[in-house]
Every structure is written in structure tokens, then in C-alpha cells.
Tab-separated table of C-alpha atoms in Angstrom:
chain	number	residue	atom	x	y	z
M	26	MET	CA	-8.874	38.130	-21.481
M	27	LYS	CA	-11.919	36.720	-23.080
M	28	TYR	CA	-13.847	33.683	-21.895
M	29	THR	CA	-16.821	31.672	-23.086
M	30	ARG	CA	-19.896	30.797	-21.152
M	31	ILE	CA	-23.349	29.299	-21.852
M	32	ILE	CA	-26.423	31.477	-21.404
M	33	VAL	CA	-30.063	30.427	-21.177
M	34	THR	CA	-32.005	33.282	-22.649
M	35	ARG	CA	-35.515	31.915	-21.978
M	36	TYR	CA	-36.971	28.781	-20.438
M	37	GLY	CA	-37.393	25.803	-22.738
M	38	GLY	CA	-35.601	23.012	-24.535
M	39	PRO	CA	-31.974	22.796	-25.803
M	40	GLU	CA	-32.750	25.477	-28.401
M	41	VAL	CA	-32.749	28.208	-25.735
M	42	ILE	CA	-29.058	27.616	-25.038
M	43	THR	CA	-26.666	30.172	-26.497
M	44	VAL	CA	-22.865	30.680	-26.307
M	45	ALA	CA	-21.418	34.063	-25.439
M	46	GLU	CA	-17.839	35.305	-25.437
M	47	GLN	CA	-17.251	38.024	-22.837
M	48	GLU	CA	-14.497	39.622	-20.747
M	49	CYS	CA	-13.266	37.209	-18.127
M	50	PRO	CA	-14.251	38.446	-14.638
M	51	ALA	CA	-11.589	39.146	-11.989
M	52	PRO	CA	-12.230	37.804	-8.488
M	53	MET	CA	-13.514	40.377	-6.001
M	54	PRO	CA	-12.295	40.428	-2.358
M	55	GLY	CA	-13.021	37.066	-0.706
M	56	GLN	CA	-13.530	35.320	-4.061
M	57	VAL	CA	-11.676	32.598	-5.875
M	58	ARG	CA	-11.615	32.300	-9.630
M	59	VAL	CA	-11.280	28.845	-11.066
M	60	LYS	CA	-10.601	27.478	-14.516
M	61	VAL	CA	-13.380	24.992	-15.087
M	62	LEU	CA	-12.275	21.431	-15.884
M	63	ALA	CA	-15.504	19.549	-15.673
M	64	VAL	CA	-19.172	20.303	-14.916
M	65	GLY	CA	-22.129	18.033	-14.159
M	66	VAL	CA	-25.058	17.457	-16.402
M	67	SER	CA	-27.955	16.613	-14.154
M	68	LEU	CA	-31.764	16.402	-14.082
M	69	PRO	CA	-31.891	19.693	-11.973
M	70	ASP	CA	-29.993	21.379	-14.769
M	71	VAL	CA	-32.575	20.327	-17.286
M	72	LEU	CA	-35.536	21.252	-15.024
M	73	ALA	CA	-33.992	24.639	-14.305
M	74	ARG	CA	-33.540	25.290	-18.051
M	75	GLU	CA	-37.171	24.415	-18.562
M	76	GLY	CA	-38.173	26.776	-15.718
M	77	VAL	CA	-39.857	24.131	-13.555
M	78	HIS	CA	-37.225	23.512	-10.822
M	79	PRO	CA	-38.002	25.123	-7.381
M	80	GLU	CA	-34.571	26.907	-7.473
M	81	THR	CA	-34.726	27.946	-11.146
M	82	PRO	CA	-32.638	31.153	-11.691
M	83	ARG	CA	-34.206	34.135	-13.480
M	84	VAL	CA	-33.331	34.416	-17.192
M	85	PRO	CA	-30.837	35.139	-18.571
M	86	TYR	CA	-28.600	32.925	-16.665
M	87	THR	CA	-25.675	30.520	-16.963
M	88	PRO	CA	-26.633	26.957	-16.105
M	89	GLY	CA	-24.407	24.425	-14.334
M	90	TRP	CA	-25.159	22.952	-10.911
M	91	ASP	CA	-21.638	21.855	-9.978
M	92	LEU	CA	-17.994	22.048	-11.114
M	93	VAL	CA	-14.562	20.838	-10.612
M	94	GLY	CA	-11.674	23.208	-11.602
M	95	ILE	CA	-8.273	24.550	-10.708
M	96	VAL	CA	-7.674	27.813	-8.827
M	97	ASP	CA	-6.671	30.446	-11.329
M	98	GLN	CA	-6.797	33.669	-9.281
M	99	VAL	CA	-7.627	34.622	-5.742
M	100	GLY	CA	-9.098	37.919	-4.512
M	101	LYS	CA	-7.896	40.036	-1.656
M	102	GLY	CA	-8.342	38.364	1.754
M	103	VAL	CA	-8.619	34.819	0.535
M	104	SER	CA	-6.642	32.189	2.446
M	105	GLY	CA	-6.395	28.464	2.316
M	106	PHE	CA	-6.287	28.084	-1.433
M	107	GLU	CA	-3.246	27.959	-3.762
M	108	LEU	CA	-2.936	28.612	-7.427
M	109	GLY	CA	-3.277	25.404	-9.390
M	110	GLN	CA	-5.093	23.575	-6.581
M	111	THR	CA	-8.005	21.382	-7.728
M	112	VAL	CA	-11.359	22.326	-6.118
M	113	ALA	CA	-15.074	21.576	-6.356
M	114	ALA	CA	-18.144	23.755	-5.912
M	115	MET	CA	-21.975	23.510	-6.114
M	116	PRO	CA	-23.333	27.022	-6.646
M	117	ILE	CA	-26.522	25.670	-8.320
M	118	SER	CA	-25.940	27.827	-11.372
M	119	GLY	CA	-23.119	29.543	-13.338
M	120	CYS	CA	-20.851	26.539	-13.887
M	121	TYR	CA	-21.149	26.212	-17.660
M	122	ALA	CA	-18.309	28.652	-18.295
M	123	GLN	CA	-14.556	28.469	-18.842
M	124	TYR	CA	-13.914	30.550	-15.723
M	125	VAL	CA	-16.072	31.027	-12.533
M	126	CYS	CA	-15.692	33.331	-9.664
M	127	LEU	CA	-17.273	32.458	-6.320
M	128	PRO	CA	-16.815	33.277	-2.622
M	129	GLN	CA	-14.067	31.024	-1.122
M	130	ARG	CA	-16.593	29.405	1.234
M	131	LYS	CA	-18.211	27.782	-1.738
M	132	PHE	CA	-15.149	25.725	-2.613
M	133	ILE	CA	-13.756	22.492	-1.139
M	134	PRO	CA	-10.445	20.876	-2.059
M	135	VAL	CA	-10.459	17.821	-4.299
M	136	PRO	CA	-7.830	15.106	-3.471
M	137	ALA	CA	-4.995	15.108	-5.854
M	138	GLY	CA	-4.961	12.518	-8.621
M	139	LEU	CA	-8.774	12.303	-9.075
M	140	ASP	CA	-10.083	12.604	-12.673
M	141	PRO	CA	-12.088	15.888	-12.810
M	142	ALA	CA	-14.987	14.195	-14.720
M	143	GLU	CA	-15.202	11.467	-12.091
M	144	ALA	CA	-14.993	13.923	-9.214
M	145	VAL	CA	-17.685	16.203	-10.368
M	146	ALA	CA	-20.017	13.196	-10.719
M	147	VAL	CA	-19.743	12.841	-6.911
M	148	VAL	CA	-20.761	16.382	-5.900
M	149	LEU	CA	-24.479	16.676	-6.414
M	150	ASN	CA	-25.467	13.075	-5.750
M	151	TYR	CA	-23.479	12.700	-2.584
M	152	ILE	CA	-24.385	16.021	-1.153
M	153	THR	CA	-28.086	15.308	-1.784
M	154	ALA	CA	-27.743	11.843	-0.204
M	155	TYR	CA	-25.846	13.285	2.811
M	156	GLN	CA	-28.567	15.959	3.390
M	157	MET	CA	-31.231	13.365	3.365
M	158	LEU	CA	-29.405	11.006	5.646
M	159	ASP	CA	-28.051	13.448	8.124
M	160	ARG	CA	-30.126	16.618	7.961
M	161	SER	CA	-33.671	15.424	7.018
M	162	ALA	CA	-33.940	11.866	8.345
M	163	LYS	CA	-31.305	12.338	11.102
M	164	VAL	CA	-30.957	8.549	11.304
M	165	LYS	CA	-28.861	6.915	13.946
M	166	PRO	CA	-26.759	3.703	13.754
M	167	GLY	CA	-29.025	0.696	13.788
M	168	GLN	CA	-32.132	2.459	12.557
M	169	ARG	CA	-33.917	1.209	9.434
M	170	VAL	CA	-34.269	3.239	6.260
M	171	LEU	CA	-36.131	2.560	2.991
M	172	ILE	CA	-34.452	4.082	-0.085
M	173	HIS	CA	-36.622	4.475	-3.236
M	174	GLY	CA	-34.654	4.340	-6.520
M	175	ALA	CA	-31.808	2.644	-4.653
M	176	SER	CA	-29.872	1.799	-7.848
M	177	GLY	CA	-29.870	5.392	-9.145
M	178	GLY	CA	-27.149	8.072	-8.719
M	179	VAL	CA	-28.475	9.554	-5.458
M	180	GLY	CA	-29.652	6.099	-4.278
M	181	THR	CA	-26.228	4.365	-4.631
M	182	ALA	CA	-24.679	7.422	-2.886
M	183	PHE	CA	-27.205	6.959	-0.061
M	184	LEU	CA	-26.349	3.230	0.234
M	185	GLN	CA	-22.626	3.983	0.547
M	186	LEU	CA	-23.132	6.715	3.119
M	187	GLY	CA	-25.668	4.724	4.954
M	188	ARG	CA	-23.412	1.728	5.216
M	189	LEU	CA	-20.700	4.018	6.768
M	190	ALA	CA	-23.347	5.300	9.189
M	191	GLY	CA	-24.290	1.839	10.305
M	192	VAL	CA	-27.907	2.119	9.065
M	193	GLU	CA	-30.024	-0.893	8.196
M	194	MET	CA	-31.132	-0.323	4.674
M	195	TYR	CA	-33.863	-1.511	2.306
M	196	GLY	CA	-33.896	-0.342	-1.326
M	197	THR	CA	-36.537	-0.506	-4.078
M	198	CYS	CA	-35.079	-1.390	-7.423
M	199	SER	CA	-35.533	-3.558	-10.557
M	200	THR	CA	-34.675	-7.218	-10.622
M	201	GLN	CA	-31.629	-6.346	-12.818
M	202	ALA	CA	-30.229	-3.921	-10.199
M	203	ALA	CA	-30.912	-6.106	-7.160
M	204	GLU	CA	-27.306	-7.545	-7.029
M	205	VAL	CA	-25.789	-4.019	-7.062
M	206	VAL	CA	-28.136	-2.854	-4.265
M	207	LYS	CA	-27.274	-5.913	-2.270
M	208	GLU	CA	-23.494	-5.424	-2.784
M	209	LEU	CA	-23.899	-1.887	-1.439
M	210	GLY	CA	-25.365	-3.083	1.868
M	211	ALA	CA	-29.117	-3.031	1.396
M	212	THR	CA	-31.910	-5.556	1.036
M	213	PRO	CA	-33.297	-5.155	-2.414
M	214	ILE	CA	-37.069	-4.958	-2.936
M	215	ASP	CA	-38.443	-5.513	-6.478
M	216	TYR	CA	-40.806	-2.554	-6.853
M	217	ARG	CA	-42.243	-3.914	-10.168
M	218	ASN	CA	-43.396	-7.373	-8.855
M	219	SER	CA	-44.098	-6.715	-5.239
M	220	ASP	CA	-45.896	-4.280	-2.887
M	221	PHE	CA	-42.927	-2.518	-1.081
M	222	VAL	CA	-45.108	-1.611	1.983
M	223	GLN	CA	-46.172	-5.254	2.499
M	224	GLU	CA	-42.617	-6.426	1.779
M	225	ILE	CA	-41.124	-4.034	4.423
M	226	ARG	CA	-43.621	-5.210	6.977
M	227	HIS	CA	-42.745	-8.842	6.194
M	228	LEU	CA	-38.995	-8.169	6.455
M	229	THR	CA	-38.959	-5.952	9.557
M	230	GLY	CA	-42.086	-6.701	11.418
M	231	ASP	CA	-42.722	-3.044	12.405
M	232	GLY	CA	-41.591	-0.839	9.509
M	233	VAL	CA	-38.742	1.603	9.067
M	234	ASP	CA	-37.550	4.723	10.747
M	235	ALA	CA	-37.316	6.795	7.631
M	236	VAL	CA	-38.141	6.726	3.922
């Protein structure tokens, strides 16, 4: 069976993207093959294509940071996944293809009924926000956090996760986005018309625990 995938042949702009038709890979032992339903298009994808991201693959490579798809085949020794099941993965590259084979540990189930395009929009932003909140900052309930770019994709993900974690949050944003940031549980700080350092000191008295 043939399948199509995108290949970046050299680093650069959109002109370096090519389309290739090849034999579809079969899953090796321990691997799951998925039929790709949706992939993300993110800033890391663009930076990798340009060759400037810290985790840029060597060319030639297939781009695509994250995906949502349905299980199409499973390799020997795979358990916990069923044919037709919707799953998500974030392998950092390789997702711009009709079919993708990855080790089963790379996949997580996606709740039934979610739109694949909406589900894949969650993967990179929320994993990034979770890692900052839990692994890097290691904040505890009641601690204070300042989030820069609080109205962006990762910023809003951080606000939602931070609210669940019981964190006191302050977020830099534009005046237009202030209401959204407030609704998500943070105190908005207008980065264009105020000094956020002075504003944080004024609001908290002694600063924040993490930025």
C-alpha cells in the first residue's frame, strides 16, 4: 500500500517542502501504526523547518510535532490499544504523513467524540504548560506565578492548569485580552502601558514564586 508524506529536503522557507509517495511502513514489534486524522501546525514546526529550533531533525525529515489519528495496525507484543481507537502522540517530527508508526508508549488515548482537529490543538500547548508548571517551576497550591503571554496558546493552557492546581496567577497581556485572562483565573497586567515588575510588587508586596 502506498502512502503520502511531507519531506523537508533542506532548511528554509515553505519552498523546501516536498511531497513523496512511498510504500506504507508496517509496524515493528512494540509499535502502533495510526492513520493520521489531524496534525498541528505550530511555531516549533516552522523553526525546525528553518533549522533554528534546538530540536531540529537532520534533513531530510518529515515535519509535524503532534498528531491525532486512529489505530490502523499493531505490532507484535502491543497491548492496550484496539484497532479503530483514536489516539494522540507528540513525537516532535514525522507527523505530516498519512500513516505513522511509533512505539506504543508514545501514544495516549483520546476521549471518544472529540473532533480530531480540536484534540490535536491541545497536545503541544498543554504538555508545554504542564511541564513548566509541574516539572520546571514545581509550584505548590497557594504560590504565586507570573505568566508572560498569558493570552496565547501556551499561556491560556497554563492558566487553566494553574487554576486547577490552586496557583495564584498574574498574566501579562494586552488590554484587549485582559478580560480573557481574568476569566481564566489570573490578574491581568497590561505589558504595553505598565512596568510588570513594578506592577507585581504593587499587587503582591513581595513578588512571585515563579515566572
